[in-house]
Tab-separated table of C-alpha atoms in Angstrom:
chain	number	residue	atom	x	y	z
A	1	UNK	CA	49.992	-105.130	26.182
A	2	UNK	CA	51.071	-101.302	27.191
A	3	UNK	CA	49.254	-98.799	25.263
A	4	UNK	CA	51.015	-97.620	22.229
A	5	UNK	CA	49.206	-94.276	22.591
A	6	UNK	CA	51.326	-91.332	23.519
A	7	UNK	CA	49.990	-89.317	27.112
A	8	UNK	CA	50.687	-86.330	25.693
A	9	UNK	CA	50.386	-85.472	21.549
A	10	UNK	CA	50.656	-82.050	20.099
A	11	UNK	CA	50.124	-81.834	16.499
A	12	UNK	CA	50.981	-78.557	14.698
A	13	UNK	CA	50.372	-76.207	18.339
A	14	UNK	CA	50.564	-72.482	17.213
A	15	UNK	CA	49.524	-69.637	19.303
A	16	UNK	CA	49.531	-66.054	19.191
A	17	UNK	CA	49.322	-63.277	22.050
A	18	UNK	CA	47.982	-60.232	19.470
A	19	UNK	CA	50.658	-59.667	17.000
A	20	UNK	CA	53.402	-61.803	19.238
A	21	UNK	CA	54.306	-65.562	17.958
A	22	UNK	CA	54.380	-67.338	20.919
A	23	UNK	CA	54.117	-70.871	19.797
A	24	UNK	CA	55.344	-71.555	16.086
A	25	UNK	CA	53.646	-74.969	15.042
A	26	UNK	CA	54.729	-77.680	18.055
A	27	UNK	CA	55.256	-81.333	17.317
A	28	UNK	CA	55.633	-83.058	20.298
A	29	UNK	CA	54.742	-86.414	21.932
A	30	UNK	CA	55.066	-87.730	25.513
A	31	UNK	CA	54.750	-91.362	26.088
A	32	UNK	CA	52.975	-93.066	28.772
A	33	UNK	CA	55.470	-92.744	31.825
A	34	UNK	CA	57.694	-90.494	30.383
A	35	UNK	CA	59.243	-87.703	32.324
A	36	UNK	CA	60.246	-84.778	30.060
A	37	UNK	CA	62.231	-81.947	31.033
A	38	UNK	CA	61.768	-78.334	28.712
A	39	UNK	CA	64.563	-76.346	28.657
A	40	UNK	CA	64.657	-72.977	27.211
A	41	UNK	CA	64.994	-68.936	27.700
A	42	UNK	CA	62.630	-66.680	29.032
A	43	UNK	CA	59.926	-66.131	26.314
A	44	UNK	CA	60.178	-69.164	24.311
A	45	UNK	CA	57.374	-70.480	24.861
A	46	UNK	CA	57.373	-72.605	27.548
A	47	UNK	CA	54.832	-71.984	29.722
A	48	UNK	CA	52.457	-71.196	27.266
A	49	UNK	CA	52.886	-74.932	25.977
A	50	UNK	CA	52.345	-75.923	29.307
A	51	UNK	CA	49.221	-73.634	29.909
A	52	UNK	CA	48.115	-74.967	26.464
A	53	UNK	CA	47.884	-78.693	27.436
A	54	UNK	CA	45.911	-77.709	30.703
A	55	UNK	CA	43.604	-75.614	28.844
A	56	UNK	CA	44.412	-72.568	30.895
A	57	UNK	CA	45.229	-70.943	27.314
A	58	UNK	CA	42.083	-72.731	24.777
A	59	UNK	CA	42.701	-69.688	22.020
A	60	UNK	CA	45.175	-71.614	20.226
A	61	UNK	CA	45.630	-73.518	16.615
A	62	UNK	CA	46.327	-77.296	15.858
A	63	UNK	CA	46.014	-80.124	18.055
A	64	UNK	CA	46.574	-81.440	21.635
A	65	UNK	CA	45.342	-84.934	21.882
A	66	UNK	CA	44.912	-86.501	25.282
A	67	UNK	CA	45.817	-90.364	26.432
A	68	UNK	CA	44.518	-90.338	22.230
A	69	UNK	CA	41.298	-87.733	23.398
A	70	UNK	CA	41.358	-84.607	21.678
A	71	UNK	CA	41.090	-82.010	23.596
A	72	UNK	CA	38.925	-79.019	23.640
A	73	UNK	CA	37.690	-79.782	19.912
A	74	UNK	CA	35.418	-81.695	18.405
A	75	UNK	CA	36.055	-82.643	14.240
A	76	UNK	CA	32.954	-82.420	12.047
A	77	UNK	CA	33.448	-82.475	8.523
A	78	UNK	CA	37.035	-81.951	8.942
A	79	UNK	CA	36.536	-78.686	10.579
A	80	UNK	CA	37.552	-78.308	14.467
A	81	UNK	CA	34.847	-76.911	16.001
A	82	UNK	CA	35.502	-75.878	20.211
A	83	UNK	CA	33.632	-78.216	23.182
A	84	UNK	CA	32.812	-77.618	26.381
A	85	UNK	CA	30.930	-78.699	29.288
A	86	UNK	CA	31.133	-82.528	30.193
A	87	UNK	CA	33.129	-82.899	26.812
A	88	UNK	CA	35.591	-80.750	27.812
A	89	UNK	CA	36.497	-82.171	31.402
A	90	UNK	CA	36.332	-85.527	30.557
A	91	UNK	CA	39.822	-84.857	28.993
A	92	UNK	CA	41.454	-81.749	30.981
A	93	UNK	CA	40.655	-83.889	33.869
A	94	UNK	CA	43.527	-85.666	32.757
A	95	UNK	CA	46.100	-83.361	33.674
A	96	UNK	CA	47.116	-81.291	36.998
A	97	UNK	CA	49.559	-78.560	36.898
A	98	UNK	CA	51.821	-77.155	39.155
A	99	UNK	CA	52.751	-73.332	38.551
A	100	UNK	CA	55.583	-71.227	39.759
A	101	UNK	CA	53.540	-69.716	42.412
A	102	UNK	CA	51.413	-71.590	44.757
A	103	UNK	CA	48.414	-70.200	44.496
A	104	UNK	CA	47.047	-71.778	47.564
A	105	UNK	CA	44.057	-70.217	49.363
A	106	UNK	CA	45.044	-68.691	51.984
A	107	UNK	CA	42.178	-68.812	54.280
A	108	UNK	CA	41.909	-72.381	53.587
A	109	UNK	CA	44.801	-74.920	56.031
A	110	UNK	CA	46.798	-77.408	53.916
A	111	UNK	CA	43.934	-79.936	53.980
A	112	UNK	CA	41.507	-77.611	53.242
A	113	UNK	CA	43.104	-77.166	50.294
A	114	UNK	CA	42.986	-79.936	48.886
A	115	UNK	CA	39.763	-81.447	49.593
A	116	UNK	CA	38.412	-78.490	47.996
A	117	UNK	CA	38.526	-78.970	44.260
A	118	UNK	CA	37.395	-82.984	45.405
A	119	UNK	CA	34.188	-81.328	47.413
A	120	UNK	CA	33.060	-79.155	44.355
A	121	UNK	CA	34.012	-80.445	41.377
A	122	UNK	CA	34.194	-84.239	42.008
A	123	UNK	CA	31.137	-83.719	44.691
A	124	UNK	CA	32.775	-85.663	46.987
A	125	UNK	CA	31.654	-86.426	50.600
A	126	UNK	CA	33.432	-84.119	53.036
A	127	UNK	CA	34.656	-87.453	54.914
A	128	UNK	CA	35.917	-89.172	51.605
A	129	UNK	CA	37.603	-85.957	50.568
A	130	UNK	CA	39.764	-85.946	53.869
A	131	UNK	CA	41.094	-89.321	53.643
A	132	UNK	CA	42.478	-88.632	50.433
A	133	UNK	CA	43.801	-85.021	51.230
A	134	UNK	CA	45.242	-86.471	54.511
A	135	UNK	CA	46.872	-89.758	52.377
A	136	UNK	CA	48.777	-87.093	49.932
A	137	UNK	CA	49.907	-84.817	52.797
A	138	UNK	CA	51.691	-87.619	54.286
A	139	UNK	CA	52.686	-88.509	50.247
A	140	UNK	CA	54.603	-85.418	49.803
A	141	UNK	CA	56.148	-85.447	54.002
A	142	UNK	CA	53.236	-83.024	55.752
A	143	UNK	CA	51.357	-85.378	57.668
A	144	UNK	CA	52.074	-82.902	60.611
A	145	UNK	CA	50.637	-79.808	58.837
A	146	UNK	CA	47.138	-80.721	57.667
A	147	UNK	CA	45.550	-77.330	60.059
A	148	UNK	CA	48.300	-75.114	58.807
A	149	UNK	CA	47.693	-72.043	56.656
A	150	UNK	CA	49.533	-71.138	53.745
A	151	UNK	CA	50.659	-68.206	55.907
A	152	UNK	CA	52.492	-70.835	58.575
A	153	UNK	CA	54.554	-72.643	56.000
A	154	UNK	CA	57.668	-72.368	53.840
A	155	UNK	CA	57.865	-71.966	50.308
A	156	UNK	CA	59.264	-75.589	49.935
A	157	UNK	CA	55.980	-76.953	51.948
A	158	UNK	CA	53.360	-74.579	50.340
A	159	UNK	CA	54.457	-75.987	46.953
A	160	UNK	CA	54.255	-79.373	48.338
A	161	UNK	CA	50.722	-78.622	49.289
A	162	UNK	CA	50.154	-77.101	45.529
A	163	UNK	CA	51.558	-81.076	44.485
A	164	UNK	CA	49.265	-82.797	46.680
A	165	UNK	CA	46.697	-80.340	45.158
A	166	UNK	CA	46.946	-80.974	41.843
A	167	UNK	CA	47.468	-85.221	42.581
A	168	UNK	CA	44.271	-84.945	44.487
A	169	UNK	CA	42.638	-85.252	41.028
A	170	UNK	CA	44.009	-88.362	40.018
A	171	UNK	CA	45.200	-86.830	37.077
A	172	UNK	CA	47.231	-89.265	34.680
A	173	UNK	CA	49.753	-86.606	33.752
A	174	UNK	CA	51.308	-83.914	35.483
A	175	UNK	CA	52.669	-80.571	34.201
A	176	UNK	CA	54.930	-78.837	36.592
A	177	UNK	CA	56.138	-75.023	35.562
A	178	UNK	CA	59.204	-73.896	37.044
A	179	UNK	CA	57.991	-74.850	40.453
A	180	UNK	CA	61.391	-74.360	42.244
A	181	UNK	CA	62.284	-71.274	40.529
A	182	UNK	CA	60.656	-69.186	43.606
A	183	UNK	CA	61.913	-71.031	46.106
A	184	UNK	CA	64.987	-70.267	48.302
A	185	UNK	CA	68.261	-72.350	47.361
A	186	UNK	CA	68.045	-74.759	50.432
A	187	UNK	CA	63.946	-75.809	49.391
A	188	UNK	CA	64.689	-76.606	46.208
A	189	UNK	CA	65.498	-80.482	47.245
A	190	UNK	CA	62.577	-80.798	49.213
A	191	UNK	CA	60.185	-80.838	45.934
A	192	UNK	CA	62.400	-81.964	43.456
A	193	UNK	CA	62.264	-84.984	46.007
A	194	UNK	CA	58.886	-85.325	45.526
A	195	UNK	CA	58.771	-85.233	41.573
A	196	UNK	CA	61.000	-87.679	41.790
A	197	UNK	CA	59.114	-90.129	43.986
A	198	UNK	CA	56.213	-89.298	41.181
A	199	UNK	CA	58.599	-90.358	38.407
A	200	UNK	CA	59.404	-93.631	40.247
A	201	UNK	CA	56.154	-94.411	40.707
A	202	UNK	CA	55.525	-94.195	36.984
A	203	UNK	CA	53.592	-90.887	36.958
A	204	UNK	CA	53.594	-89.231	33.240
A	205	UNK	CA	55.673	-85.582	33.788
A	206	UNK	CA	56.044	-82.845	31.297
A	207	UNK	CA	58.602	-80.478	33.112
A	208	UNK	CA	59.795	-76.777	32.739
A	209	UNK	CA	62.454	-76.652	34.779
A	210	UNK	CA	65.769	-74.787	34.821
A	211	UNK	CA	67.061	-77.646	36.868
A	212	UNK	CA	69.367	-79.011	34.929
A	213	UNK	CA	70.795	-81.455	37.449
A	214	UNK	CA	67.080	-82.549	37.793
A	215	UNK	CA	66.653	-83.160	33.857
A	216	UNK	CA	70.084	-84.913	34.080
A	217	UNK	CA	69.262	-87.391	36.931
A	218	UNK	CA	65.568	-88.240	36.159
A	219	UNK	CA	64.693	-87.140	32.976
A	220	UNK	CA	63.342	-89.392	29.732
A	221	UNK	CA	64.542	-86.622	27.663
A	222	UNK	CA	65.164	-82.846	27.219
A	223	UNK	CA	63.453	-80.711	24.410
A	224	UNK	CA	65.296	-77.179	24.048
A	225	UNK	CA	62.663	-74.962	23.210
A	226	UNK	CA	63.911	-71.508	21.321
A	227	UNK	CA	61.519	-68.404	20.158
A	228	UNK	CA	58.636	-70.467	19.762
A	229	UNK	CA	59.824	-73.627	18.521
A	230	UNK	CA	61.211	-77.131	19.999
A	231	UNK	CA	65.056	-76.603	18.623
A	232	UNK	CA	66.130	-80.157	19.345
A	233	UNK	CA	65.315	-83.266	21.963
A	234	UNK	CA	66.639	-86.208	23.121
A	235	UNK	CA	68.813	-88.311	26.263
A	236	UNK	CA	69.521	-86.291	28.738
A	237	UNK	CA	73.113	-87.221	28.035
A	238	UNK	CA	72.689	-86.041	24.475
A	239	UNK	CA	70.903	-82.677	24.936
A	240	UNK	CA	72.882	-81.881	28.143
A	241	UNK	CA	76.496	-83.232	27.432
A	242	UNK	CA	76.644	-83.145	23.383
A	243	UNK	CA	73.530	-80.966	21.483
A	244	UNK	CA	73.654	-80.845	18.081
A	245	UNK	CA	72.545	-76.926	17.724
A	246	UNK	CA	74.379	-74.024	18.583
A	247	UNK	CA	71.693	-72.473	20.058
A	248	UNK	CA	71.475	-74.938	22.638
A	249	UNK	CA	75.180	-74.724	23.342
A	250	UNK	CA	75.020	-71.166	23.975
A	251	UNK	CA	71.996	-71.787	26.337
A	252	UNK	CA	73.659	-74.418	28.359
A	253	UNK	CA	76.767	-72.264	28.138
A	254	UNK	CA	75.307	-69.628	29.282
A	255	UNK	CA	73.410	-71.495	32.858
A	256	UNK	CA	76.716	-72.919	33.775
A	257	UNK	CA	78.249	-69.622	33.845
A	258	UNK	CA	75.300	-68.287	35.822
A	259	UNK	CA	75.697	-70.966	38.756
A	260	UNK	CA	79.096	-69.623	39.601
């Protein structure tokens, strides 16, 4: 029987940067498989969500459960109380993320990126570590560029790298946050190609994206995220083709008149 517990389940999510709302109480689930897409303007909230679920961002208020695992927390006596340690990675070893930038090390070629976090945190032997890194180079097309620095390849391929990165894990979900948005026009395809090999393959994908030909194609379903709070969800065809709010209209309005 498939499990009937969501990947991904945020219960109440508020946070704050000093006096600044950033995240208004978020109710949100993401099945097992599921490939969400997050649309919204800049300052809604979206990366912070994101941030939140990795635990990049642990100052926040509510809930973010796990594959079912709350993470970060620990309830005693109905109070939350914070966890760390062995506790803590246990769960946000659940999840890789994939930012904007690619934050690869630049001293370090493609491979030695990402046998890196498998060497040190997973204490993996140097030998095992390579096998893998060299299996998800040829995953996401860079079989060819395992001694490359970051220095030597395109945006398109260093971001590739920053996938292979983050799979190296084994995580069971992936966040990805706007990773095309720095990339020149004529990369773009070359990673959304990859996501959407990771969708086929049944890969669990939360997904800020201002792709919206991306969201259309292999999306679950949208959420439109506004000041803080999810404004509406659903198909792609719904959200994208026939929303129900108006401030979703305007923002949809508003990227098709900024593609011409």
């Amino acid at each position: 029987m498939p499990s009937t517990v969501p990947a991904i389940h945020l219960k109440d999510v508020k946070k704050r940067f000093g006096s600044l709302d950033v995240l208004c109480g978020i109710n949100l689930e993401v099945e097992m498989g599921e490939v969400v897409c997050v649309l919204g303007p800049s300052g809604s909230g979206k990366s912070t969500l994101l941030r939140c679920i990795a635990y990049l961002e642990d100052d926040y208020e509510g809930r973010i459960y796990l594959e079912g695992d709350l993470l970060g927390r620990a309830e005693h006596n109905g109070q939350l109380k914070r966890v760390e340690g062995a506790a803590l990675r246990k769960v946000q070893l659940k999840v890789g993320m994939v930012f904007q930038q690619f934050n690869l090390w630049p001293h370090k070629t493609a491979l030695g990126n990402i046998i890196e976090a498998l060497i040190l945190v997973k204490k993996m032997a140097k030998n095992e570590a390579q096998e893998i890194g060299e299996e998800l180079l040829a995953k996401v097309g860079l079989s060819e560029k395992c001694k490359e620095y970051p220095s030597r390849l395109s945006g398109g391929q260093q971001q590739r790298v920053a996938i292979a990165r983050a799979l190296a894990m084994r995580p069971q979900i992936m966040l990805f946050d706007e990773v095309t948005s720095a990339l020149d026009p004529e990369l773009v395809d070359e990673v959304l190609h990859v996501m959407r090999q990771l969708a086929e393959e049944g890969m669990t994908m939360l997904v800020v994206t201002h792709e919206l030909g991306f969201a259309s194609r292999v999306a679950d379903r949208v959420v439109f995220m506004d000041q803080g709070v999810v404004v509406e969800e659903g198909s792609p065809e719904k959200i994208l083709k026939n929303p129900n709010k108006l401030r979703t209209r305007e923002f949809l309005s508003l990227m098709a008149h900024e593609k011409f």
